[in-house]
């Protein structure tokens, strides 16, 4: 059974600081997704990582995937209050002819001035 | 372009009833996926439809079913509702199937289902 673990689950940061959220998963997969959810809102797709070594960047967020280590990171550079949200990673798992998508529990990020 | 729309936005049902939720994707998008979000289980993937065929599926019992129409609109049905089915149900659309180069998903606002 595929397990997806995010850490930390809660993160309080000061504006201007850098930090990294980690997403570990337990079985082989080479597709990983990052999402953002604001309180009381729907999900927003952030990054799609489709191969080992993939790196994507958007503004102050950068995501990478190491399929050999079964690890993805979401790096936050010079955090600003607007980045406060919950971030989820999700890993694609092929079961037979169809694929499941397993989510981590989410990392609740709070950026304080 | 209009975004992904879901109807209804809120729904209250009682145990044993059945419910149908609807999702209209962004124009031109052929893939629709459904997700369940609860405080206890978190986010879980239900299924993905592409060109009217179920292509991917999560670990949910057969009470949860879906379909997609020729215009890409999708419905999700839950039969014999249980208290644990109370959740936010999200749908997302994308141009291509998950894992393709055009699989960036756009989410609807969700349907909040309460089962009493």
Short mmCIF file of C-alpha atoms in Angstrom, two decimals, chain A residues 6 8-10 21 34-44 46 74 82-89 104-110, chain B residues 37 43:
data_model
loop_
_atom_site.label_atom_id
_atom_site.label_comp_id
_atom_site.label_asym_id
_atom_site.label_seq_id
_atom_site.Cartn_x
_atom_site.Cartn_y
_atom_site.Cartn_z
CA UNK A 6 4.44 15.13 4.43
CA UNK A 8 6.12 19.16 8.71
CA UNK A 9 2.35 19.10 9.10
CA UNK A 10 2.37 22.60 10.56
CA UNK A 21 8.28 21.06 2.84
CA UNK A 34 1.52 19.63 -5.51
CA UNK A 35 -1.65 21.51 -4.61
CA UNK A 36 -2.56 24.52 -2.53
CA UNK A 37 -5.74 25.04 -0.53
CA UNK A 38 -6.73 28.33 1.10
CA UNK A 39 -8.95 28.07 4.19
CA UNK A 40 -12.53 27.25 3.24
CA UNK A 41 -11.65 27.14 -0.44
CA UNK A 42 -11.15 24.57 -3.15
CA UNK A 43 -7.85 23.18 -4.36
CA UNK A 44 -5.43 24.84 -6.74
CA UNK A 46 0.58 24.11 -8.31
CA UNK A 74 8.52 22.20 -2.09
CA UNK A 82 0.00 35.47 0.74
CA UNK A 83 1.64 32.05 0.77
CA UNK A 84 -0.26 31.11 3.94
CA UNK A 85 -2.31 28.04 2.98
CA UNK A 86 -2.30 24.26 3.24
CA UNK A 87 -0.08 22.48 0.74
CA UNK A 88 -0.71 18.91 -0.35
CA UNK A 89 1.42 16.52 -2.33
CA UNK A 104 -0.39 13.42 1.92
CA UNK A 105 -2.09 14.89 4.99
CA UNK A 106 -1.09 18.39 4.02
CA UNK A 107 1.24 21.01 5.47
CA UNK A 108 -0.48 24.01 6.98
CA UNK A 109 1.75 27.00 6.40
CA UNK A 110 1.34 30.25 8.30
CA UNK B 37 -12.25 15.68 1.41
CA UNK B 43 -8.19 14.19 0.52
#
